[in-house]
Structures are given as C-alpha cells and as structure tokens.
Short mmCIF file of C-alpha atoms in Angstrom, two decimals:
data_model
loop_
_atom_site.label_atom_id
_atom_site.label_comp_id
_atom_site.label_asym_id
_atom_site.label_seq_id
_atom_site.Cartn_x
_atom_site.Cartn_y
_atom_site.Cartn_z
CA MET Y 1 0.37 0.22 0.05
CA GLN Y 2 1.48 2.81 -1.09
CA PRO Y 3 1.93 6.08 1.89
CA THR Y 4 -1.44 7.74 2.02
CA PHE Y 5 -1.99 10.72 4.18
CA ALA Y 6 -3.75 13.78 3.76
CA ASP Y 7 -2.51 17.03 5.44
CA PHE Y 8 -4.87 19.68 6.41
CA SER Y 9 -2.16 22.48 8.27
CA VAL Y 10 -1.27 24.32 5.23
CA THR Y 11 -3.12 25.31 1.77
CA PRO Y 12 -4.34 23.85 -0.31
CA ALA Y 13 -3.77 20.47 1.57
CA ARG Y 14 -0.74 18.25 1.08
CA VAL Y 15 -2.07 14.70 -0.24
CA SER Y 16 -0.25 11.74 -1.48
CA ASN Y 17 -2.22 8.14 -2.60
CA CYS Y 18 -5.56 9.97 -2.10
CA GLY Y 19 -8.09 12.74 -3.30
CA ALA Y 20 -10.13 15.10 -0.66
CA THR Y 21 -13.18 16.13 -1.17
CA TYR Y 22 -15.41 18.25 1.30
CA GLU Y 23 -18.77 19.74 2.63
CA ALA Y 24 -19.56 22.16 5.08
CA CYS Y 25 -16.01 22.43 5.92
CA HIS Y 26 -13.25 25.99 5.21
CA ALA Y 27 -9.94 25.95 5.25
CA ALA Y 28 -7.99 27.52 8.52
CA SER Y 29 -4.84 28.48 8.81
CA SER Y 30 -3.60 25.55 10.21
CA HIS Y 31 -6.45 23.07 9.98
CA LEU Y 32 -9.40 21.73 8.35
CA ALA Y 33 -12.49 23.31 10.01
CA MET Y 34 -15.46 21.13 10.04
CA SER Y 35 -19.20 22.58 11.17
CA ALA Y 36 -22.04 20.24 12.25
CA GLY Y 37 -23.02 17.91 9.70
CA ALA Y 38 -19.85 18.25 7.77
CA ARG Y 39 -18.09 15.74 5.57
CA VAL Y 40 -14.49 14.78 4.37
CA ALA Y 41 -14.15 11.96 1.54
CA LEU Y 42 -10.93 10.93 1.09
CA ASP Y 43 -10.86 8.41 -1.78
CA PHE Y 44 -7.23 6.09 -2.07
CA GLU Y 45 -6.01 3.14 -3.42
CA VAL Y 46 -5.24 0.02 -2.45
CA ASP Y 47 -2.93 -2.33 -5.14
CA ALA Y 48 -4.33 -4.80 -7.16
CA GLY Y 49 -3.88 -8.25 -5.48
CA LYS Y 50 -2.49 -6.81 -2.29
CA GLN Y 51 -3.20 -8.37 0.74
CA ILE Y 52 -3.82 -6.18 3.98
CA GLY Y 53 -4.81 -7.74 6.89
CA GLU Y 54 -5.42 -4.50 9.04
CA ALA Y 55 -4.51 -1.06 8.58
CA THR Y 56 -3.89 1.71 10.73
CA LEU Y 57 -5.58 5.10 10.96
CA LYS Y 58 -4.60 8.22 12.71
CA VAL Y 59 -7.17 10.84 12.15
CA THR Y 60 -5.20 14.52 14.39
CA ALA Y 61 -7.94 16.45 15.29
CA LEU Y 62 -9.14 19.41 17.45
CA VAL Y 63 -12.82 20.23 18.92
CA SER Y 64 -13.04 23.70 19.44
CA LYS Y 65 -14.20 25.36 22.57
CA LEU Y 66 -17.55 26.57 23.43
CA GLY Y 67 -17.03 29.60 25.40
CA ARG Y 68 -15.44 27.83 28.71
CA SER Y 69 -16.47 24.68 28.04
CA PRO Y 70 -14.15 21.93 25.87
CA GLY Y 71 -17.11 22.13 23.53
CA TYR Y 72 -18.73 19.00 21.65
CA ALA Y 73 -18.99 17.54 18.07
CA PRO Y 74 -18.93 13.78 17.61
CA VAL Y 75 -17.81 12.28 14.83
CA ASP Y 76 -18.26 9.12 12.96
CA LEU Y 77 -15.66 7.40 10.94
CA VAL Y 78 -16.83 5.08 7.42
CA VAL Y 79 -15.45 3.25 5.26
CA ASN Y 80 -16.34 2.02 2.09
CA GLN Y 81 -20.08 2.44 4.10
CA HIS Y 82 -19.31 0.43 6.36
CA VAL Y 83 -19.02 2.40 10.40
CA LEU Y 84 -15.88 2.24 11.83
CA ALA Y 85 -16.60 4.61 14.99
CA ARG Y 86 -19.87 5.73 15.44
CA GLY Y 87 -20.00 9.07 18.08
CA LEU Y 88 -16.76 9.51 18.39
CA THR Y 89 -16.05 12.37 21.15
CA VAL Y 90 -12.30 14.07 20.41
CA PRO Y 91 -10.94 15.43 22.86
CA GLY Y 92 -11.36 19.11 23.30
CA GLY Y 93 -10.76 22.87 24.58
CA GLY Y 94 -7.25 22.30 24.60
CA ASP Y 95 -4.72 24.00 22.26
CA LEU Y 96 -2.79 20.84 21.08
CA PRO Y 97 -4.68 18.38 18.14
CA GLN Y 98 -5.08 15.20 19.69
CA ASP Y 99 -4.17 11.93 17.49
CA ASN Y 100 -6.42 9.31 17.62
CA VAL Y 101 -5.55 5.92 16.21
CA PHE Y 102 -8.35 3.07 14.76
CA ALA Y 103 -7.75 -0.26 13.75
CA VAL Y 104 -9.02 -0.68 9.82
CA PRO Y 105 -9.81 -4.60 9.60
CA GLY Y 106 -8.64 -5.64 6.30
CA ARG Y 107 -12.03 -6.90 4.93
CA LEU Y 108 -13.24 -3.37 4.77
CA LEU Y 109 -10.63 -2.92 2.22
CA ARG Y 110 -10.80 -3.68 -1.30
CA PRO Y 111 -8.41 -3.54 -4.29
CA GLY Y 112 -8.80 -0.04 -6.52
CA THR Y 113 -9.99 2.52 -4.76
CA ASN Y 114 -11.34 2.83 -0.92
CA THR Y 115 -13.11 5.76 0.78
CA LEU Y 116 -12.41 7.32 3.88
CA GLU Y 117 -15.58 9.63 5.44
CA ILE Y 118 -15.25 11.48 7.82
CA ARG Y 119 -18.58 12.94 8.92
CA THR Y 120 -19.41 15.54 12.44
CA ALA Y 121 -23.10 15.23 13.69
CA ASP Y 122 -26.15 17.21 12.78
CA ASP Y 123 -25.69 18.39 16.43
CA ALA Y 124 -22.53 19.45 16.96
CA ARG Y 125 -22.05 22.46 18.64
CA SER Y 126 -18.52 23.33 18.01
CA MET Y 127 -16.29 23.15 15.15
CA LEU Y 128 -13.86 19.68 14.79
CA TRP Y 129 -10.72 20.90 13.46
CA LEU Y 130 -8.73 18.32 11.15
CA TYR Y 131 -5.69 18.58 10.95
CA ARG Y 132 -3.92 15.36 9.59
CA VAL Y 133 -5.12 11.87 8.12
CA THR Y 134 -2.41 9.10 7.52
CA LEU Y 135 -3.31 5.30 6.85
CA ASP Y 136 -1.07 2.16 6.66
CA SER Y 137 -0.81 -1.36 6.41
CA VAL Y 138 -0.44 -2.79 10.00
CA TYR Y 139 2.79 -4.00 9.27
CA GLU Y 140 4.11 -0.56 7.36
CA ARG Y 141 3.11 1.64 11.07
CA GLY Y 142 4.14 4.84 10.53
CA ARG Y 143 5.51 4.82 6.97
CA SER Y 144 3.03 7.18 5.53
CA GLU Y 145 4.02 10.03 8.61
CA ARG Y 146 7.68 9.67 7.85
CA ALA Y 147 6.63 10.50 3.93
CA MET Y 148 4.34 13.13 5.31
CA ALA Y 149 7.07 15.13 7.22
CA ALA Y 150 9.38 14.61 4.30
CA GLU Y 151 7.10 16.39 2.09
CA ALA Y 152 6.37 19.58 4.98
CA ALA Y 153 10.69 19.53 5.47
CA ARG Y 154 11.30 20.92 1.43
CA ASP Y 155 9.45 23.89 2.67
CA THR Y 156 11.87 25.26 5.00
CA VAL Y 157 11.81 29.03 4.94
CA PHE Y 158 8.90 30.08 7.47
CA ALA Y 159 7.58 33.61 8.27
CA TYR Y 160 5.51 34.90 10.82
CA THR Y 161 3.30 37.84 12.12
CA THR Y 162 4.92 38.53 15.25
CA GLU Y 163 3.19 39.89 19.08
CA ARG Y 164 5.28 40.41 22.25
CA ARG Y 165 3.75 41.50 26.00
CA GLU Y 166 5.18 42.04 28.98
CA PRO Y 167 4.76 39.55 32.34
CA PHE Y 168 1.97 39.85 33.77
CA THR Y 169 0.33 41.81 31.96
CA SER Y 170 -2.66 41.08 29.10
CA SER Y 171 -2.25 43.49 26.38
CA TRP Y 172 -0.46 42.12 22.87
CA THR Y 173 2.09 44.68 20.68
CA SER Y 174 2.61 43.89 17.25
CA GLY Y 175 6.32 42.57 16.78
CA PRO Y 176 8.37 42.76 13.36
CA ARG Y 177 8.16 39.59 11.28
CA LEU Y 178 10.59 36.63 11.75
CA LEU Y 179 12.40 35.41 8.86
CA PHE Y 180 13.99 32.02 9.36
CA HIS Y 181 15.29 28.64 7.62
CA VAL Y 182 17.83 26.25 9.59
CA ASP Y 183 18.83 23.50 7.25
CA ARG Y 184 21.15 20.52 7.67
CA GLY Y 185 19.39 18.45 4.64
CA GLU Y 186 17.72 15.95 7.41
CA GLN Y 187 14.75 16.70 6.34
CA SER Y 188 13.18 17.22 9.24
CA LEU Y 189 10.97 20.27 10.93
CA PRO Y 190 12.45 22.17 14.12
CA ALA Y 191 10.67 22.14 16.84
CA GLN Y 192 12.71 24.36 18.85
CA LEU Y 193 14.98 27.56 18.03
CA GLY Y 194 16.98 30.13 20.00
CA TRP Y 195 19.13 33.19 18.63
CA ARG Y 196 20.96 36.33 20.19
CA GLY Y 197 21.61 39.11 17.91
CA VAL Y 198 25.12 41.16 17.88
CA ASP Y 199 23.48 44.04 19.79
CA GLY Y 200 22.60 40.99 23.09
CA ALA Y 201 18.70 40.74 22.44
CA GLU Y 202 17.88 37.28 22.88
CA SER Y 203 15.11 35.33 21.85
CA ALA Y 204 14.01 30.95 22.28
CA ILE Y 205 10.77 29.81 20.69
CA SER Y 206 8.79 26.57 20.06
CA PHE Y 207 6.87 25.45 17.82
CA GLN Y 208 3.65 24.13 16.95
CA SER Y 209 3.91 20.60 14.98
CA ASN Y 210 2.42 21.81 12.06
CA MET Y 211 4.64 25.02 12.60
CA SER Y 212 1.64 27.45 12.33
CA ASP Y 213 2.79 29.19 15.65
CA PHE Y 214 5.28 29.43 18.31
CA HIS Y 215 5.27 30.73 21.86
CA GLY Y 216 8.21 31.54 23.08
CA HIS Y 217 10.13 34.86 25.07
CA HIS Y 218 12.27 37.72 23.92
CA ARG Y 219 14.61 40.01 25.99
CA ALA Y 220 15.93 42.85 24.67
CA ALA Y 221 19.45 44.31 24.33
CA ASP Y 222 18.30 46.71 27.63
CA GLY Y 223 17.17 43.75 29.24
CA THR Y 224 13.61 44.11 28.98
CA LEU Y 225 11.45 40.57 29.29
CA ALA Y 226 8.85 40.00 27.01
CA GLU Y 227 6.42 36.80 26.14
CA PHE Y 228 6.77 36.31 22.34
CA ARG Y 229 4.31 35.04 20.33
CA GLY Y 230 4.10 34.06 16.35
CA ARG Y 231 0.92 32.62 13.91
CA ILE Y 232 2.64 31.67 10.10
CA SER Y 233 2.92 34.12 7.58
CA GLY Y 234 4.38 32.11 4.52
CA ARG Y 235 6.44 29.10 3.73
CA TRP Y 236 8.53 28.54 1.11
CA ALA Y 237 10.96 26.06 -0.35
CA PHE Y 238 14.54 27.53 -0.42
CA PRO Y 239 15.48 29.81 -1.78
CA GLU Y 240 12.10 31.40 -1.73
CA GLY Y 241 11.53 33.53 0.57
CA THR Y 242 15.11 34.27 1.39
CA GLU Y 243 15.07 37.45 -1.20
CA ASP Y 244 16.81 40.69 -0.10
CA THR Y 245 18.44 38.66 2.75
CA HIS Y 246 21.54 37.08 3.66
CA VAL Y 247 21.37 33.23 4.17
CA HIS Y 248 24.48 31.62 5.71
CA ARG Y 249 25.83 28.65 3.76
CA PHE Y 250 28.49 26.50 5.50
CA GLY Y 251 30.63 23.88 4.38
CA THR Y 252 30.84 21.96 7.72
CA GLU Y 253 32.59 18.83 9.36
CA GLU Y 254 31.84 17.00 12.71
CA GLY Y 255 34.61 15.84 15.29
CA TRP Y 256 34.82 12.43 16.34
CA GLY Y 257 36.98 9.78 16.74
CA GLY Y 258 39.79 11.96 17.16
CA ASP Y 259 39.56 13.28 14.36
CA TRP Y 260 37.24 16.20 11.84
CA HIS Y 261 35.12 14.47 9.49
CA SER Y 262 33.22 16.15 6.37
CA SER Y 263 29.39 16.92 6.90
CA ASP Y 264 26.74 18.34 4.78
CA GLU Y 265 26.22 22.02 4.45
CA LEU Y 266 24.13 23.76 6.66
CA ARG Y 267 22.39 26.59 6.01
CA LEU Y 268 20.96 29.87 8.30
CA LEU Y 269 18.96 32.70 8.42
CA VAL Y 270 17.43 33.98 11.49
CA ASP Y 271 16.27 37.47 11.09
CA ASP Y 272 13.83 39.22 13.28
CA GLY Y 273 15.08 42.79 12.03
CA SER Y 274 16.80 43.99 14.16
CA GLY Y 275 19.83 42.89 12.95
CA PRO Y 276 22.58 39.73 12.50
CA VAL Y 277 22.85 37.35 14.63
CA GLU Y 278 26.13 35.64 16.90
CA ARG Y 279 24.51 32.34 18.15
CA VAL Y 280 22.01 30.12 17.10
CA THR Y 281 20.44 26.75 18.68
CA TRP Y 282 17.71 24.68 17.38
CA ARG Y 283 15.94 21.04 17.98
CA ASP Y 284 13.95 19.19 15.52
CA GLN Y 285 10.85 17.00 15.54
CA ARG Y 286 13.31 13.98 15.30
CA GLY Y 287 14.92 15.57 18.36
CA ASN Y 288 18.28 16.32 16.75
CA SER Y 289 19.66 19.37 18.15
CA GLY Y 290 22.46 22.42 17.66
CA VAL Y 291 24.40 25.35 18.62
CA ALA Y 292 26.06 27.13 16.17
CA GLY Y 293 28.16 30.33 17.17
CA LEU Y 294 29.03 32.79 14.26
CA ARG Y 295 32.47 34.09 14.28
CA THR Y 296 33.28 37.16 11.58
CA GLY Y 297 37.15 37.45 10.54
CA ALA Y 298 39.09 38.53 13.68
CA GLY Y 299 35.98 40.07 15.24
CA ALA Y 300 36.78 43.66 13.72
CA PRO Y 301 36.45 45.64 10.93
CA SER Y 302 39.73 45.86 9.10
CA ASP Y 303 41.14 46.53 5.46
CA VAL Y 304 40.26 43.92 2.84
CA THR Y 305 41.55 45.62 0.12
CA ALA Y 306 43.63 42.98 -0.66
CA ASP Y 307 40.94 40.13 -1.02
CA ALA Y 308 39.24 42.36 -3.88
CA THR Y 309 39.84 41.75 -7.59
CA VAL Y 310 38.31 44.40 -10.66
CA VAL Y 311 35.44 41.86 -12.30
CA ASP Y 312 33.69 44.75 -14.34
CA VAL Y 313 33.79 48.54 -15.64
CA SER Y 314 31.70 50.56 -17.60
CA ASP Y 315 34.78 52.28 -19.51
CA GLU Y 316 38.40 52.70 -18.75
CA TYR Y 317 41.12 54.58 -20.87
CA THR Y 318 43.44 51.28 -21.66
CA ALA Y 319 45.58 52.98 -24.42
CA ALA Y 320 46.79 55.66 -22.05
CA GLY Y 321 47.00 52.67 -19.37
CA GLU Y 322 44.57 54.30 -16.90
CA ILE Y 323 42.24 51.08 -16.02
CA ALA Y 324 40.19 49.95 -13.03
CA ASP Y 325 42.61 47.88 -11.83
CA HIS Y 326 44.58 50.86 -10.68
CA LEU Y 327 42.27 51.22 -7.89
CA LEU Y 328 43.06 48.86 -5.79
CA HIS Y 329 47.22 49.34 -6.02
CA ALA Y 330 48.42 51.52 -3.26
CA SER Y 331 50.07 53.83 -5.87
CA ARG Y 332 49.48 57.40 -8.17
CA GLU Y 333 48.15 55.91 -11.04
CA LYS Y 334 44.42 56.18 -11.79
CA TRP Y 335 41.44 55.15 -13.77
CA LEU Y 336 39.53 57.24 -16.67
CA ALA Y 337 36.37 56.77 -18.18
CA GLY Y 338 35.03 58.51 -21.20
CA ASP Y 339 31.25 59.03 -19.68
CA ALA Y 340 29.67 61.35 -17.39
CA GLN Y 341 28.61 58.45 -15.22
CA ALA Y 342 30.07 55.24 -15.15
CA TRP Y 343 30.46 51.67 -12.87
CA VAL Y 344 33.41 49.40 -11.53
CA GLU Y 345 32.55 45.72 -9.96
CA PHE Y 346 34.50 44.41 -7.48
CA GLY Y 347 34.53 41.42 -6.10
CA PHE Y 348 35.51 38.92 -3.31
CA GLU Y 349 36.20 35.30 -3.68
CA ARG Y 350 34.23 34.80 -0.19
CA PRO Y 351 31.65 37.02 1.73
CA VAL Y 352 32.46 40.31 3.35
CA ALA Y 353 30.82 42.27 4.81
CA LEU Y 354 32.41 46.07 4.22
CA THR Y 355 31.82 48.50 7.05
CA SER Y 356 33.01 51.47 4.89
CA TYR Y 357 34.94 52.64 1.92
CA THR Y 358 37.51 54.77 0.92
CA LEU Y 359 37.83 56.95 -2.59
CA THR Y 360 41.20 58.80 -3.26
CA SER Y 361 40.65 61.70 -6.25
CA ALA Y 362 43.31 61.75 -8.87
CA ASP Y 363 46.23 64.01 -10.22
CA ASP Y 364 44.55 66.64 -12.31
CA PHE Y 365 40.90 67.88 -13.31
CA PRO Y 366 39.13 67.97 -10.47
CA GLN Y 367 35.93 68.22 -12.48
CA ARG Y 368 36.26 64.74 -12.92
CA ASP Y 369 35.72 64.23 -9.57
CA PRO Y 370 32.54 61.91 -8.27
CA ARG Y 371 30.31 64.15 -6.27
CA ASP Y 372 27.50 61.47 -6.57
CA TRP Y 373 27.57 57.52 -6.09
CA LEU Y 374 25.70 54.46 -5.12
CA LEU Y 375 27.49 51.22 -3.78
CA LEU Y 376 25.80 48.37 -3.69
CA GLY Y 377 26.37 44.44 -3.13
CA SER Y 378 24.98 41.10 -4.69
CA THR Y 379 25.71 37.52 -4.58
CA ASP Y 380 25.09 36.66 -7.93
CA GLY Y 381 25.83 39.76 -9.82
CA VAL Y 382 22.12 40.30 -10.98
CA ARG Y 383 20.43 41.24 -7.83
CA TRP Y 384 21.90 43.91 -6.24
CA THR Y 385 21.67 45.56 -2.54
CA GLN Y 386 21.84 49.69 -2.00
CA LEU Y 387 24.27 49.88 0.73
CA ASP Y 388 25.09 53.64 0.91
CA SER Y 389 24.12 56.77 -1.41
CA ARG Y 390 26.26 59.59 -1.51
CA SER Y 391 25.40 63.12 -3.43
CA GLY Y 392 26.89 66.69 -3.70
CA GLU Y 393 30.47 65.18 -2.27
CA GLY Y 394 33.60 66.91 -3.13
CA PHE Y 395 37.44 66.49 -2.79
CA THR Y 396 39.49 69.72 -1.70
CA GLU Y 397 42.75 68.42 -3.06
CA ARG Y 398 44.44 66.03 -5.47
CA PHE Y 399 45.34 62.31 -4.03
CA GLU Y 400 43.18 63.20 -1.28
CA ALA Y 401 41.76 60.25 0.58
CA ARG Y 402 37.79 60.27 1.88
CA ALA Y 403 36.50 57.48 4.07
CA PHE Y 404 32.65 56.81 4.07
CA ARG Y 405 31.07 54.85 6.60
CA ILE Y 406 28.10 52.28 5.29
CA GLY Y 407 24.87 53.05 7.56
CA GLY Y 408 24.10 50.77 10.40
CA THR Y 409 25.91 48.20 12.25
CA ALA Y 410 24.19 45.08 10.24
CA ALA Y 411 25.98 45.35 6.85
CA ALA Y 412 24.87 41.70 5.24
CA PRO Y 413 28.23 40.05 3.37
CA PHE Y 414 28.52 39.71 -0.09
CA THR Y 415 31.35 38.83 -3.19
CA ARG Y 416 30.19 41.66 -5.33
CA TYR Y 417 30.30 45.37 -4.40
CA ARG Y 418 29.29 47.78 -7.23
CA LEU Y 419 30.46 51.73 -6.84
CA ASP Y 420 27.93 53.91 -9.45
CA ILE Y 421 28.97 57.12 -10.33
CA THR Y 422 26.03 59.17 -11.25
CA GLY Y 423 27.65 62.73 -11.33
CA ASN Y 424 30.62 64.55 -11.19
CA GLY Y 425 32.04 67.97 -11.32
CA GLY Y 426 30.76 69.10 -14.69
CA ALA Y 427 33.13 67.39 -17.12
CA ASP Y 428 32.59 64.59 -19.65
CA GLU Y 429 34.99 62.06 -17.59
CA ILE Y 430 35.52 60.09 -14.47
CA GLN Y 431 38.56 59.31 -12.64
CA LEU Y 432 39.89 58.06 -9.53
CA SER Y 433 43.42 57.21 -7.95
CA GLY Y 434 42.21 54.49 -5.26
CA VAL Y 435 39.13 52.51 -3.59
CA ARG Y 436 39.66 50.56 -0.46
CA PHE Y 437 37.62 48.56 1.36
CA THR Y 438 37.11 47.79 5.41
CA GLY Y 439 34.96 45.13 6.79
CA ILE Y 440 35.02 42.09 8.21
CA GLY Y 441 35.89 38.59 6.56
CA PRO Y 442 34.08 35.52 5.97
CA VAL Y 443 31.98 34.21 7.90
CA ASP Y 444 33.04 30.66 10.11
CA PHE Y 445 30.99 29.09 13.20
CA SER Y 446 31.97 26.54 15.80
CA GLY Y 447 29.33 24.56 18.26
CA TYR Y 448 28.19 21.12 18.41
CA TYR Y 449 25.49 18.91 17.02
CA GLN Y 450 23.58 15.66 18.80
CA ARG Y 451 21.68 13.28 17.13
CA TYR Y 452 19.10 11.83 18.86
CA ASP Y 453 19.59 9.28 21.63
CA GLU Y 454 23.75 9.62 21.15
CA GLY Y 455 26.24 11.81 22.80
CA PRO Y 456 27.34 15.48 21.60
CA ILE Y 457 29.90 16.08 19.27
CA GLY Y 458 32.08 18.69 17.74
CA TYR Y 459 30.62 20.91 14.81
CA ARG Y 460 32.28 23.21 12.91
CA GLY Y 461 32.07 25.16 9.20
CA ALA Y 462 32.79 27.88 7.09
CA ALA Y 463 31.31 29.92 4.86
CA LEU Y 464 30.84 28.72 1.30
CA ASN Y 465 30.77 31.65 -2.01
CA VAL Y 466 27.65 30.07 -3.12
CA PRO Y 467 25.73 32.49 -5.83
CA GLU Y 468 21.82 32.57 -5.33
CA SER Y 469 21.94 31.27 -8.65
CA SER Y 470 23.14 27.84 -7.90
CA ALA Y 471 20.84 27.89 -5.33
CA ASP Y 472 17.76 28.33 -7.61
CA SER Y 473 19.34 25.58 -9.67
CA ALA Y 474 19.49 23.04 -7.42
CA VAL Y 475 16.07 23.75 -6.48
CA GLU Y 476 15.14 23.18 -10.76
CA ALA Y 477 17.44 20.01 -10.50
CA GLU Y 478 15.21 18.92 -7.45
CA ARG Y 479 12.05 19.75 -9.00
CA ALA Y 480 13.31 18.13 -12.20
CA ALA Y 481 13.90 14.59 -10.18
CA GLU Y 482 10.51 15.02 -8.55
CA ALA Y 483 9.22 14.87 -12.20
CA ALA Y 484 11.36 12.11 -13.00
CA ARG Y 485 10.32 10.43 -10.48
CA LEU Y 486 6.26 10.99 -10.85
CA ALA Y 487 6.94 9.88 -14.18
CA GLU Y 488 8.65 6.85 -14.01
CA GLU Y 489 5.49 5.84 -11.28
CA ALA Y 490 3.31 6.74 -13.80
CA GLU Y 491 4.71 4.51 -16.53
CA GLN Y 492 5.42 1.81 -14.14
CA ALA Y 493 1.09 1.81 -13.10
CA ALA Y 494 0.67 2.08 -16.93
CA ARG Y 495 2.82 -1.39 -17.61
CA LEU Y 496 1.33 -3.33 -15.19
CA ALA Y 497 -2.40 -2.01 -16.45
CA GLU Y 498 -1.50 -3.50 -19.45
CA GLU Y 499 0.06 -6.76 -17.75
CA LEU Y 500 -3.27 -6.75 -16.49
CA ASP Y 501 -5.64 -5.63 -19.19
CA ARG Y 502 -3.34 -8.80 -20.91
CA ALA Y 503 -4.61 -11.06 -18.10
CA ALA Y 504 -7.93 -10.46 -17.67
CA ARG Y 505 -8.16 -11.00 -21.94
CA SER Y 506 -5.78 -14.54 -21.38
CA LEU Y 507 -8.75 -15.38 -18.77
CA ALA Y 508 -11.53 -14.87 -20.65
CA GLU Y 509 -9.87 -16.92 -23.21
CA ALA Y 510 -8.99 -19.81 -20.74
CA ALA Y 511 -12.87 -19.29 -20.04
CA ARG Y 512 -14.56 -19.35 -23.20
CA SER Y 513 -12.14 -23.04 -24.09
CA MET Y 514 -13.40 -24.37 -20.94
CA GLY Y 515 -17.01 -23.68 -21.83
CA ARG Y 516 -15.84 -25.63 -25.40
CA MET Y 517 -15.05 -27.81 -23.70
CA ALA Y 518 -17.53 -28.35 -20.99
CA ALA Y 519 -20.18 -28.65 -24.09
CA TRP Y 520 -18.52 -30.93 -25.80
CA VAL Y 521 -18.32 -33.27 -22.41
CA ARG Y 522 -22.24 -33.14 -22.39
CA GLY Y 523 -22.38 -33.91 -25.86
CA ARG Y 524 -20.97 -37.58 -25.32
#
C-alpha cells in the first residue's frame, strides 16, 4: 500500500495516494474546520492483489471550545460504507491537536479505489478542527507519517507575524516579522529555535508540530523581558522567500573519533528585524539538536582591499593605461572613464561584510571627481542591494583620500560590490586614483551537534561562496528529479495496467475454452 496521507495544516492540503472532497468545511490557517453535519471524503487506492490483513488509521483533530467548556462535535468514521467508529468524541478545549488511532479490518478494504469518510454529527455545537489523516498497512505503521514529514520538510523557509507582551500583563503589541531558515539537509522540521543578536538581544521559541504557531520569550538588548508569540504568514522551499536577505551557507565538519569529518552543508537565516545574529540553537522534530556560534573574521573591521579584484567596468582608457585595476593598488596611477557617469564592480572570493570604503581623487581636473554615487552589494551580480548613497560630495585636494561609513551595523556580507557614479563636477569624464575597502571577513562557526539518543559531537563550518543562481538551479534540479520520479511511477502503473489487461484477456480466453470443453463433454 502506497503512503496515504492528507495534511490539512497547510493550504492547499498536501495529499498522497488520495483525493479529498469536503462538505460544510473551510480551510483555516492550520487546519480544516468542520461544522455540524460536515463531511470529508478521502478516496485512496489499494494495489490490486495486495492482501492487507489490517490497516492503521490515525486522525489528528481537536474540538474547538464553547466558551469555557471543551466543546462538543461527535464524529463518525466510515470506510467503504461500513461504520468504523460512531459518535467518537475527540478531546477538545485545549490548544494541541490529539492523535486518534484506529484499526481498520482488512475485510473493509478492497483492491482499487476505497473511500474513508469523516462526518461530524448534525447536533455538533462546536467545530471539529481536522489537522492530518494517515493510513498504513499495520506492517508498515508510520510509513505515511514519515512520507508526510519528508514532504513538509521541503518547505524550510518560514515567515511569522509576531506579538510581544510584558510579563503579567494582558495586552499584546505587534512586533517585527520573523523570517528563518535552518537546514542541515535532514528533512526534519524545527521544534525549537533560539538566537542571540550581535546587539545582545535574545529569543527562544517552540513551535506547534505543524509549524502554524510558536510561543516563547524575547529579552531585548537593554534587558527588557517579553512573552513572544507568532503565527505563520508564509512558507517556501529554499531559496524562495529569502530574497533581499543573507543566508549563511557553511561547509561543515563533525568532530568524532579524534578527528574531523566532512558533513553536509548548513544553511542559517534568522531575521527578526534587529540585525545579524551571533548564535543560533535549534532542536528538530526528530530530537536532533545543534548550536552554532558565529564568528566574522577577526571580530573587528579591517582592511580587506587585498582580497578584492575588479570584475567588470563600464569604461576605461586602456590606450593610456588608465584602467580600473589601478584603483586597488597603492599607487598614484588612476582609472579614467570617458563618460560623465560610470561604474566599477569589485569581487571577493568569499563573502565580506563592508563597514566603510575610501575613495582617493586623481592627479588632475577636479571637474572629473565623483560627486554623486551609490554603493551596491550582490551575491550573484544580478540582484543588487543598495548599501550607501552619496550626493554633492567633493575633494579639496589632489590624491585626497576620503572615507565613507556604510550606514548601520548590520551590513550583510556580499561577494560583489558595485560603485555606481552618477554625477561629477561637470566634466565629460570620471576619474579616481584609488578605492579601499574596510570590512569583516568571511563568517565561520563553532558549536556542537547531537543526534537523538546519542552524545554531543564537535561541529564547525566555514562560509561557502554559493551564488544565489546556484541555489535556484539546485531547486530546479530537485523539482526535475521529482517530476522524473512521478513520471516513472506513472509509467510503472501503465505497464501494470497493461499486464493486468493481458491477464484478464487470457483468463477470458481460458474461460471460453473451458466452456467449449464442457459443452463437448455434455454432448457425448
């Protein structure tokens, strides 16, 4: 029997080996709400020739409250018109869905299409909140739940609207959006998440199993403590949802047996609107946990110009040797562009977070000096983030070096930077003698990882230089692989149907032959 599940905690519902139809129901943020007299029908397939002695049905549901009472919404479960349970009272009144497990006798199942119905009573006075339904052969118990968890774990970028309130008060106030992505490639959703920002603020939260909500606490940089909660507002497969953010991507190693061993890539993003983080802790729904303490370079900004190269330029005066490469060298040679607007792109092998930059005027013609410009950052050379904007600037001397600080303390690391000069002192050319960069070098981390029911091991990683386009390609490859798998399954099903059809024709021919033989025997 194929993994059979319907996951109503997302919209539209995720289903496998079944189709779902509803009556008197509506989709809520984390469940399917069934009113009085409602019906959910799941049509699922049992392989021809498959003998199932017993199946395990799990219905995860909760009855909504009636004021202060637990609520009332009895349920009937029906398999192929046979009543499996009548007047079942699912626990209600709480905030957690309940797992209700039933044995389905094999005699109720048949090869081909079967129908499971979940019906609420006509006299139900509150709603039945239906979260998930799974069905497996008793000998493959849990298979559908694992398949459902693997399917859900493909969407690992989460966004939540948040609220905070002071302890022992009743009023909630809106907070900034929380966006996060923690993925070691183990196809398991987070159960708990904690983080500390570089400003000293800390948060720790725990999630509903279907990721619809979280609850926890937040301590601000000044020590103010608040209760913290959120409701999901978006969920995507990486890299969707991470546009205009920086995802830390690490090549990792695990320490055990007295040595370090290569392990899978770790992707980390926690953005609560307050700036970069310096520590992330997590525990997933399988019980695995980890800690990553992030370190950037030597911990303080330094001159990183030596790591930069010129990767592109709008124009340069190559005939006179006045080229953009001179900008990164400590000399009095210059770059000259034959336009009143010009740009230069610089690249770093690994991501660098710039904190400031310095421009040095050239040897002559002050009218060629830049006055207006933008500094932009990118990880792929296609999508750019504005980091600084200047207007009406000037140089009072030749070979004057002026430093410009990049606003804010939370500049994200990039591998590409673009100086886009949009205005000068009135000449038809742009010139500069030097550009220098100050910033924080590539990020790495140190911590530990602990698999469920095992001891902790060392865990460390260094930043990878992975363009966003590569991530997009990885997602497309994954989707292509999934499409190929589905196509192969469809082809196998077609071959099985053809074989069954041939078998049926052969049996029919045999029956006709036996009929002719019987007529011959009767005639003698």
